[in-house]
mmCIF file of C-alpha atoms and ligand atoms in Angstrom:
data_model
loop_
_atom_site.group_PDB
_atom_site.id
_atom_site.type_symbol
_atom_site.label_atom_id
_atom_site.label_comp_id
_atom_site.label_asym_id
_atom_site.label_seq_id
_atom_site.Cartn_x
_atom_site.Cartn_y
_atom_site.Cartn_z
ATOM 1 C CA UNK A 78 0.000 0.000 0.000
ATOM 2 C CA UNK A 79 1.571 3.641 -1.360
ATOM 3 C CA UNK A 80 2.633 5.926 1.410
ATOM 4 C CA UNK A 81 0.104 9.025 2.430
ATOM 5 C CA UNK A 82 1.063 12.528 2.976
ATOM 6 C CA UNK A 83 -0.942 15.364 4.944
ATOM 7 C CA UNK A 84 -1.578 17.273 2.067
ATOM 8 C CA UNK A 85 -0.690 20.876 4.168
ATOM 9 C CA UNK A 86 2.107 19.510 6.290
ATOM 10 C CA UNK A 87 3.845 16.730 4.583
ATOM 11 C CA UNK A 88 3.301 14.465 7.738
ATOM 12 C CA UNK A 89 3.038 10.606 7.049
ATOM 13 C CA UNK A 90 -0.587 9.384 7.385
ATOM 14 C CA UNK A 91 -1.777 5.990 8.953
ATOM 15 C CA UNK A 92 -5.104 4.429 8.459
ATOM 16 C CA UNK A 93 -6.590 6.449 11.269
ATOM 17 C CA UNK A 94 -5.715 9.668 10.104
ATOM 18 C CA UNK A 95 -9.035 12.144 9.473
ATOM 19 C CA UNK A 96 -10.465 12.287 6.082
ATOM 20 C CA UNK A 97 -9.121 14.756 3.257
ATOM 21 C CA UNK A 98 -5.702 13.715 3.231
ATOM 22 C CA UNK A 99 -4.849 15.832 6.425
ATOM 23 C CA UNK A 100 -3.270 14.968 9.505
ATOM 24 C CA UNK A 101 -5.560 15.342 12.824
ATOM 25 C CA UNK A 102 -3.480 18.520 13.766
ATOM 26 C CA UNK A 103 -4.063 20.456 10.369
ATOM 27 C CA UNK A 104 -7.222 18.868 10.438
ATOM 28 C CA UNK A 105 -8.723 20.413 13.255
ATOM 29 C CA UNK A 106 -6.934 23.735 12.421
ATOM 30 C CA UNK A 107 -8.695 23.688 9.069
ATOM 31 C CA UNK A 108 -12.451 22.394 10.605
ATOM 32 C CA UNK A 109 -12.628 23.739 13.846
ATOM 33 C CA UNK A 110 -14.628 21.499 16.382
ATOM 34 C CA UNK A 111 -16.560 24.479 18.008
ATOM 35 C CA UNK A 112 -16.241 27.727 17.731
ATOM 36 C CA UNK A 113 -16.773 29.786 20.564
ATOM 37 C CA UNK A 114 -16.749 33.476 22.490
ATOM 38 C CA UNK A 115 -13.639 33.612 25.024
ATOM 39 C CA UNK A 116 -15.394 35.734 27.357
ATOM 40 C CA UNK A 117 -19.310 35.304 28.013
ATOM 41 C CA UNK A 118 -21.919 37.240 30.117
ATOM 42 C CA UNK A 119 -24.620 35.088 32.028
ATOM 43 C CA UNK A 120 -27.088 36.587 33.608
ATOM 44 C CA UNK A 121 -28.172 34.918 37.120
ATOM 45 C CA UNK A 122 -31.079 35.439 39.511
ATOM 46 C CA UNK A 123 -29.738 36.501 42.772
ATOM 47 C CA UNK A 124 -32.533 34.701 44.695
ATOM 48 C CA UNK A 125 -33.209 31.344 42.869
ATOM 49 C CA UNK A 126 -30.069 30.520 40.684
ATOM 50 C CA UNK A 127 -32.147 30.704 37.659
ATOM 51 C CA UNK A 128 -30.112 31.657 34.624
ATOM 52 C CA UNK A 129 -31.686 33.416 31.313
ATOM 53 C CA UNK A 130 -31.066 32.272 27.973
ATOM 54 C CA UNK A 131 -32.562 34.497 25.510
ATOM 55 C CA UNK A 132 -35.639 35.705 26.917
ATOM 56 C CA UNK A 133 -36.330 33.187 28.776
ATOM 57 C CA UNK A 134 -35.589 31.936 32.916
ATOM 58 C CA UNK A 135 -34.312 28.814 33.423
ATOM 59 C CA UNK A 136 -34.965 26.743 36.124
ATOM 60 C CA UNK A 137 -31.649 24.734 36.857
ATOM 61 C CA UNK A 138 -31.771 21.198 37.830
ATOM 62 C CA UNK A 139 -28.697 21.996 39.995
ATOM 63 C CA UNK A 140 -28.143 23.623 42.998
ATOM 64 C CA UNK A 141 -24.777 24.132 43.960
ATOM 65 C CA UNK A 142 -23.652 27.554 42.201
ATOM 66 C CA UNK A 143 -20.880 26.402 40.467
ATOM 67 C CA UNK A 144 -22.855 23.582 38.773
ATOM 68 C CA UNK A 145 -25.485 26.139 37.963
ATOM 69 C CA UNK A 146 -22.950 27.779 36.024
ATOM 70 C CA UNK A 147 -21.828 24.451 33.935
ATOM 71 C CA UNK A 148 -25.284 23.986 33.684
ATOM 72 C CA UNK A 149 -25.980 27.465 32.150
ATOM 73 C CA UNK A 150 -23.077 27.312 29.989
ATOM 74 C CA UNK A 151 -23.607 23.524 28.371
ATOM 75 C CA UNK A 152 -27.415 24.562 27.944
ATOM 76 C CA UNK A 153 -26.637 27.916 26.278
ATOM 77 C CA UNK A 154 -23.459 27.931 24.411
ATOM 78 C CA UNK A 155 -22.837 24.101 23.990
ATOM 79 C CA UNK A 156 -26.121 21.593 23.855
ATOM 80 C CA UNK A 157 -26.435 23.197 19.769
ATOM 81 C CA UNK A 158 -23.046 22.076 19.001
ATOM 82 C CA UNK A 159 -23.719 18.520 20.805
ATOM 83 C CA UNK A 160 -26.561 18.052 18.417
ATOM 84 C CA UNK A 161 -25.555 18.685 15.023
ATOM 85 C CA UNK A 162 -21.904 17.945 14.963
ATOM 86 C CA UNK A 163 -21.831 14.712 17.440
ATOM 87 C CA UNK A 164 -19.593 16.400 19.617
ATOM 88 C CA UNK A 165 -19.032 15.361 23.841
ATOM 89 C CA UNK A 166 -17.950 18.234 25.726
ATOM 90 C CA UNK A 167 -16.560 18.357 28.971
ATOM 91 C CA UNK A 168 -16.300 21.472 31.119
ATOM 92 C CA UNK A 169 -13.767 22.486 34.071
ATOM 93 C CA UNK A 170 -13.809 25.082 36.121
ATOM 94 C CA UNK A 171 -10.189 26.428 37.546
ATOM 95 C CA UNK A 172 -11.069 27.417 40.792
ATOM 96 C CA UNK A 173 -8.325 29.669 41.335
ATOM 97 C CA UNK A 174 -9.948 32.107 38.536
ATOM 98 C CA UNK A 175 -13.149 33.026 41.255
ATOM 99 C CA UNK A 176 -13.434 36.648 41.663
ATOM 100 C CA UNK A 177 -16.057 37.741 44.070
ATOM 101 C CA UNK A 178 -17.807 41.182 44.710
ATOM 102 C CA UNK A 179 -17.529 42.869 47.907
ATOM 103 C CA UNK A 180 -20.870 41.074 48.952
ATOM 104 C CA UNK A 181 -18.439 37.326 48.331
ATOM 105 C CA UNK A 182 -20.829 36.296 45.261
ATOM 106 C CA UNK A 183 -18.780 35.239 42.678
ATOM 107 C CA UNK A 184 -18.302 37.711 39.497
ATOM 108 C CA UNK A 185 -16.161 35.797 37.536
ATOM 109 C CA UNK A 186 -14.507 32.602 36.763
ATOM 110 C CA UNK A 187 -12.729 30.820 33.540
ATOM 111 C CA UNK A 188 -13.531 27.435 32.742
ATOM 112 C CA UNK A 189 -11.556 25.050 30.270
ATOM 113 C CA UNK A 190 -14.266 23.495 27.548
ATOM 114 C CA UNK A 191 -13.022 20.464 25.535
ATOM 115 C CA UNK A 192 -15.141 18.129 23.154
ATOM 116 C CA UNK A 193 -14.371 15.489 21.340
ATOM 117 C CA UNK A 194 -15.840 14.146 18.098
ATOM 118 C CA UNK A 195 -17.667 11.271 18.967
ATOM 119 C CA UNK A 196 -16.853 9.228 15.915
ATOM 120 C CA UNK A 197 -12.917 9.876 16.455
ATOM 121 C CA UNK A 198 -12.429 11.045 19.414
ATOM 122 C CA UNK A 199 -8.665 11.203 18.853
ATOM 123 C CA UNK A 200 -10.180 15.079 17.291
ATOM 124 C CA UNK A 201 -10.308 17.393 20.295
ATOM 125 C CA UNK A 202 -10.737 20.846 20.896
ATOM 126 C CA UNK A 203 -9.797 22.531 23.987
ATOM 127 C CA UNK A 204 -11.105 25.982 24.754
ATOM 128 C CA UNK A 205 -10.757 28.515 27.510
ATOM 129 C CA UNK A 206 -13.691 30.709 28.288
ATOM 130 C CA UNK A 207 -14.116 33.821 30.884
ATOM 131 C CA UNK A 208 -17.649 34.110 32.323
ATOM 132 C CA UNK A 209 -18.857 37.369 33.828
ATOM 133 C CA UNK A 210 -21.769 36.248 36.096
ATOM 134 C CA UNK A 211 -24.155 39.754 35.911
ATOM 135 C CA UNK A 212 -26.861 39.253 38.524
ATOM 136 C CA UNK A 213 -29.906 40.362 38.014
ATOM 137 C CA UNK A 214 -34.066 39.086 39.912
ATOM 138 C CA UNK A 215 -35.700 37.042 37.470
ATOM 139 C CA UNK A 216 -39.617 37.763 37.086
ATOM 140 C CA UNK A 217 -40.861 34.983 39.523
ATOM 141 C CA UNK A 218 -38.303 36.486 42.104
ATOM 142 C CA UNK A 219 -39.290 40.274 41.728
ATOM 143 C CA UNK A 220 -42.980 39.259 41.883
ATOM 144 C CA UNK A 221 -42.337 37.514 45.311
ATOM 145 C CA UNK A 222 -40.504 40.458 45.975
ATOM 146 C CA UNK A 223 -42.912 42.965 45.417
ATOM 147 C CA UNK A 224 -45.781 40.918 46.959
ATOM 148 C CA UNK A 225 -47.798 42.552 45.224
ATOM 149 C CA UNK A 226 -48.423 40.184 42.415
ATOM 150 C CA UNK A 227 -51.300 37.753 41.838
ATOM 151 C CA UNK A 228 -53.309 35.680 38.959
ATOM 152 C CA UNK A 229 -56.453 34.642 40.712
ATOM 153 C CA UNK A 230 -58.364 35.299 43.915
ATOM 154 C CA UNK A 231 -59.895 32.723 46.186
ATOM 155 C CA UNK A 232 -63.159 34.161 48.319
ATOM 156 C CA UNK A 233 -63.755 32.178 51.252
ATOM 157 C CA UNK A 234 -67.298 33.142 52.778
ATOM 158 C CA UNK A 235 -69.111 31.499 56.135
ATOM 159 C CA UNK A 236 -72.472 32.318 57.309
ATOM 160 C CA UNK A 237 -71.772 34.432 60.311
ATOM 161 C CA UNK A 238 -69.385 34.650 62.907
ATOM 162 C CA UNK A 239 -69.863 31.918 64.765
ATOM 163 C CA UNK A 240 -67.806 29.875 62.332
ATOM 164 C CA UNK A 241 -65.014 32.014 62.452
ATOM 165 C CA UNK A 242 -62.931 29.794 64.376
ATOM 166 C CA UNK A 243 -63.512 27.088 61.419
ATOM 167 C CA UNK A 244 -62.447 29.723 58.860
ATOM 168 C CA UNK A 245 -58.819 29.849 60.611
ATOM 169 C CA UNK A 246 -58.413 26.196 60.529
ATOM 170 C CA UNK A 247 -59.575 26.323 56.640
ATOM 171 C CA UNK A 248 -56.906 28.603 56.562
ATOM 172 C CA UNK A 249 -54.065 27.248 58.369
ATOM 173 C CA UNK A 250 -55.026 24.308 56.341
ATOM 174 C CA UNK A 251 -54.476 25.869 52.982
ATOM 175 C CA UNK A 252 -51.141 28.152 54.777
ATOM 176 C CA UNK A 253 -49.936 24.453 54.853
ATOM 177 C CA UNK A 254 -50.801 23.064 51.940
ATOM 178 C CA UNK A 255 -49.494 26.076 49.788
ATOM 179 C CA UNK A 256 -46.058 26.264 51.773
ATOM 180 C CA UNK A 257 -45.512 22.474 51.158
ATOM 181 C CA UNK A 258 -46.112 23.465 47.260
ATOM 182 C CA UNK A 259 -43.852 26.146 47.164
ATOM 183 C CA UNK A 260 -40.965 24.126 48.017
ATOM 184 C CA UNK A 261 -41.455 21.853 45.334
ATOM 185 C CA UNK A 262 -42.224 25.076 42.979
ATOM 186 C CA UNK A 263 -41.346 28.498 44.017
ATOM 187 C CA UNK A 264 -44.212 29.943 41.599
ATOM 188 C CA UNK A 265 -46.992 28.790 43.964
ATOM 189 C CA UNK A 266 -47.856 31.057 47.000
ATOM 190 C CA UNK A 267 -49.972 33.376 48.546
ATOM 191 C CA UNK A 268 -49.280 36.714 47.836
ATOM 192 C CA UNK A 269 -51.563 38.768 50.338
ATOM 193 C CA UNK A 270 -54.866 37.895 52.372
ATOM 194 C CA UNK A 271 -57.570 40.713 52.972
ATOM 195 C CA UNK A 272 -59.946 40.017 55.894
ATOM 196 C CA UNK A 273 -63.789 40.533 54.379
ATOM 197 C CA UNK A 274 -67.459 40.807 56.699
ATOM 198 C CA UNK A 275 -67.966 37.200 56.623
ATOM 199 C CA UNK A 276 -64.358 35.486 55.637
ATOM 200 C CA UNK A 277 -61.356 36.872 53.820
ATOM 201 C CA UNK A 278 -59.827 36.632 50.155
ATOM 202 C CA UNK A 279 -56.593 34.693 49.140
ATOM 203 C CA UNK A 280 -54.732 36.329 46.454
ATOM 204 C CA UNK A 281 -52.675 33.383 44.741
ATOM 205 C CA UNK A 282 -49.592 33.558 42.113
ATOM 206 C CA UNK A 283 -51.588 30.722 39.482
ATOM 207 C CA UNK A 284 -54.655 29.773 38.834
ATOM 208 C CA UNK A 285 -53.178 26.122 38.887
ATOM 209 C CA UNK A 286 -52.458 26.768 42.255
ATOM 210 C CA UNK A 287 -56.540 27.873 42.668
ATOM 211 C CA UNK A 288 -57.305 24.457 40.980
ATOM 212 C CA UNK A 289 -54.935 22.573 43.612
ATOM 213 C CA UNK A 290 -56.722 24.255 46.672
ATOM 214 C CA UNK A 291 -59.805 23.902 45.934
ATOM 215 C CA UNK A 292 -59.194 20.029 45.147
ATOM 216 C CA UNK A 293 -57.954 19.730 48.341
ATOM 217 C CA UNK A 294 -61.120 21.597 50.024
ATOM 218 C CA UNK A 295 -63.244 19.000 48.524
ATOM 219 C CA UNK A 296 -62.048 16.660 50.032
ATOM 220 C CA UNK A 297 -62.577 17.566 53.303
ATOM 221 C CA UNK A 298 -65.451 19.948 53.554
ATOM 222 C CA UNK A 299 -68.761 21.018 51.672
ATOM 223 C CA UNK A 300 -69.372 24.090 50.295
ATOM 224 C CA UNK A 301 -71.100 26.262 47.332
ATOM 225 C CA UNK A 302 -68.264 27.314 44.736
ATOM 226 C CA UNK A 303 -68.937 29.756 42.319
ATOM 227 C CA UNK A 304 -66.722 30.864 39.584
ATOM 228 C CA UNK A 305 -66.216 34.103 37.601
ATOM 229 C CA UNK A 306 -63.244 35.842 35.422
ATOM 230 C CA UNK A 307 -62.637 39.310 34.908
ATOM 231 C CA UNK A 308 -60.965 40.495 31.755
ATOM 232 C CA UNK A 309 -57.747 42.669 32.968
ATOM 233 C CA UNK A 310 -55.414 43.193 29.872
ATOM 234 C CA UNK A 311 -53.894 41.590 27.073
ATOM 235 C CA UNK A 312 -50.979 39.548 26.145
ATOM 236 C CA UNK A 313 -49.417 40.980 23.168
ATOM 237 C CA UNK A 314 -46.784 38.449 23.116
ATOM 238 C CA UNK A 315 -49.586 35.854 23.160
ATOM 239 C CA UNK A 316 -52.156 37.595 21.051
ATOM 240 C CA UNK A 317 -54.700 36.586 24.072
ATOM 241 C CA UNK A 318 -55.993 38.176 27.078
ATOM 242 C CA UNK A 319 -55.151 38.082 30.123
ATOM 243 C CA UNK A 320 -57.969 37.243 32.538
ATOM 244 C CA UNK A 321 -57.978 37.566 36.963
ATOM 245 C CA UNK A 322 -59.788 34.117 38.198
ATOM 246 C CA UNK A 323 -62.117 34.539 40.804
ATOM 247 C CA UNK A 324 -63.819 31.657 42.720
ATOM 248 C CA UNK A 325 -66.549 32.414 46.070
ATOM 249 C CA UNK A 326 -66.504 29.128 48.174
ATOM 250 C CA UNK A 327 -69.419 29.682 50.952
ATOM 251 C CA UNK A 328 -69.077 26.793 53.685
ATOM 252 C CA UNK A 329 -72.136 24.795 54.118
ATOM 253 C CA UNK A 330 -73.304 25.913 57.992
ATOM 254 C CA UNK A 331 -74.284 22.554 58.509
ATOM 255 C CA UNK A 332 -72.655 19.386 59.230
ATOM 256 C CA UNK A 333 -73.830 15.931 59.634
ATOM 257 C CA UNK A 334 -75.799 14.802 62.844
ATOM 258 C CA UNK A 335 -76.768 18.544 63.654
ATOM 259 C CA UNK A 336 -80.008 19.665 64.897
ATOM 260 C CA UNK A 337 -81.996 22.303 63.151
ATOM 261 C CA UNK A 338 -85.175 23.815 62.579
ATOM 262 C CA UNK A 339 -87.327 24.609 59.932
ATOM 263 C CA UNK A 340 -90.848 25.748 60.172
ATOM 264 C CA UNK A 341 -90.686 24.951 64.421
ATOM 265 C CA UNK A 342 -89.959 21.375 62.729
ATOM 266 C CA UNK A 343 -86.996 20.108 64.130
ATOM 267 C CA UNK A 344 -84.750 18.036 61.798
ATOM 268 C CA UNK A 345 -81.482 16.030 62.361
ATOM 269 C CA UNK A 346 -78.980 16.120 59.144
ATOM 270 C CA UNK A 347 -78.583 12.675 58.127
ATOM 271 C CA UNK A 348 -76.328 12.717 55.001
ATOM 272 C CA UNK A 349 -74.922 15.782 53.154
ATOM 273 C CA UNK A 350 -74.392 15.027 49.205
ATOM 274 C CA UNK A 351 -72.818 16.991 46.557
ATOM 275 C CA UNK A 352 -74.938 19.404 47.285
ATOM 276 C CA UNK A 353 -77.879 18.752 48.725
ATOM 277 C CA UNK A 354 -78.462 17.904 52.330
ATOM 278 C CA UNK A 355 -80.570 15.161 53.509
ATOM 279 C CA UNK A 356 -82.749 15.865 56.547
ATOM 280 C CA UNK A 357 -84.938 13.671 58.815
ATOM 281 C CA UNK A 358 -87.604 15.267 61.636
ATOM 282 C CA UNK A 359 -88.470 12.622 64.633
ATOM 283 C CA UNK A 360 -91.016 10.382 62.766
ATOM 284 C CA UNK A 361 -88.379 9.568 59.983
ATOM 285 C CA UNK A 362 -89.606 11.614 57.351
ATOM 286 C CA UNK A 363 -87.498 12.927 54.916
ATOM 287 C CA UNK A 364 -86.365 16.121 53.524
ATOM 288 C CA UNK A 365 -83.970 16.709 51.259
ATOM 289 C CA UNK A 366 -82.578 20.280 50.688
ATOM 290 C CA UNK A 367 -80.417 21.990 48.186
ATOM 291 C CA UNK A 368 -77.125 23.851 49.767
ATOM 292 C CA UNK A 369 -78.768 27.017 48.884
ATOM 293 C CA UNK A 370 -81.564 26.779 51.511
ATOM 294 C CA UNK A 371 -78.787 27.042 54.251
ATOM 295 C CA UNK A 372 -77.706 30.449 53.046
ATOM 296 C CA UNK A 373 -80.992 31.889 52.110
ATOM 297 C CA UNK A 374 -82.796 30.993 55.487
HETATM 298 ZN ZN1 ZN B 952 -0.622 17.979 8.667
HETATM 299 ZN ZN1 ZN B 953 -35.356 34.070 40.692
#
């Protein structure tokens, strides 16, 4: 078999030399691997780690800080390359490039990026990269912030006063529920609660979050819900509007084996259904009531 040469350099080629009659050094200085920006801003939310890429927060599945950063790097400069040009990249971070701000968060750092081509990976590329980390709150974060922000409002409503006391554990009930959901998604809370005649409103972050209350009053108490949505503005970006849920939720003032009267009739409550309530006076005759009755009476 005839001798090869590197057609730029004159080396001799063996059999796993790269294609084109080039040696793997002139090669990759010919077809560069990767091409990419020695220094780099990233923007990062000072509260939650989240790091934008284009106009968009991301959410990292990391949270140690200096993973976030690998994490925000591979996702933003690198996962493009991965895909099209079956490249593996590796990333290291020198840690004695930190620079921190007077506060000790960390401003800048350089990090060493190599990838290989995955069908030969005798074809690397190392790179060294600066990244300026520019903090900044991302949306979710100022909103919680502010406090002042809110999607959808849940009205809780009893029939009097008397059942005040069961209104605060409804709402201790739903304090807890909502803080257990925030830790698993720091877009669900409460953002403010304003005490009304006969109950208070819940201003919540999502209307999801609405949804997952409510399921979880359902299951534990009866009540009238009524829903309603108010048109507030418009999504340009979405072409759609932008509506404020509302939903009323008046407790039932009954439960089951009370006493009450109707007519000087005196009635025990024997079963309460979806929503009607089953009643039963002291000769076993039924009557059977819709949820209304208790509110209009
Ligand atoms: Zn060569
Ligand atoms: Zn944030």
């Amino acid at each position: 078999m005839p001798q090869r040469f590197c057609a730029i350099c004159g080396k001799i080629l063996d059999e796993k030399s790269p294609h084109f009659g080039m040696c793997t050094s002139c090669y990759i200085k010919e077809n560069p691997l990767f091409e990419l920006p020695t220094t780099v801003k990233l923007k990062i939310c000072l509260d939650c780690y989240r790091y934008s890429k284009k106009e968009e927060w991301i959410k990292p599945n990391e949270e140690d800080f200096l993973l976030v950063i690998k994490e925000a790097v591979y996702n933003t400069l690198l996962k493009s390359f991965e895909k099209n040009e079956f490249i593996t990249f590796s990333i290291d971070i020198d840690m004695n490039s930190l620079e921190f701000s007077s506060k000790d968060l960390i401003t800048s750092l350089e990090l060493k990026i190599e990838g290989f081509l995955n069908e030969d990976p005798s074809i690397i590329k190392e790179h060294l990269m600066k990244v300026n980390v520019i903090y900044e709150l991302c949306s979710n974060c100022l909103n919680l912030r502010s406090g002042t922000y809110f999607t959808s409002i849940l009205q809780l409503r009893v029939k009097n006063s008397n059942y005040f006391e069961m209104l605060n554990g409804v709402f201790d009930q739903i304090t807890n529920f909502v803080n257990k959901k925030f830790t698993e998604d720091d877009r669900q809370y409460i953002s403010k609660t304003v005490d009304q005649k006969h109950g208070l409103d819940i201003y919540l972050s999502t209307n999801e979050l609405m949804n997952h209350i409510i399921s979880y009053l359902k299951n534990r108490y009866h009540f009238l819900l009524k829903r309603s949505k108010k048109l507030v503005g418009r999504d340009t970006q979405r072409g759609r509007g932008i509506y404020r849920l509302k939903t009323l939720i008046k407790f039932l003032p009954v439960e089951k084996n009370d006493i009450i009267e109707i007519d000087t009739q005196k009635f025990m409550v024997e079963q309460i259904l979806k929503n009607k309530v089953i009643l039963k006076n002291k000769n076993n005759d039924k009557l059977v009531k819709d949820f209304d009755f208790f509110f209009n009476e």
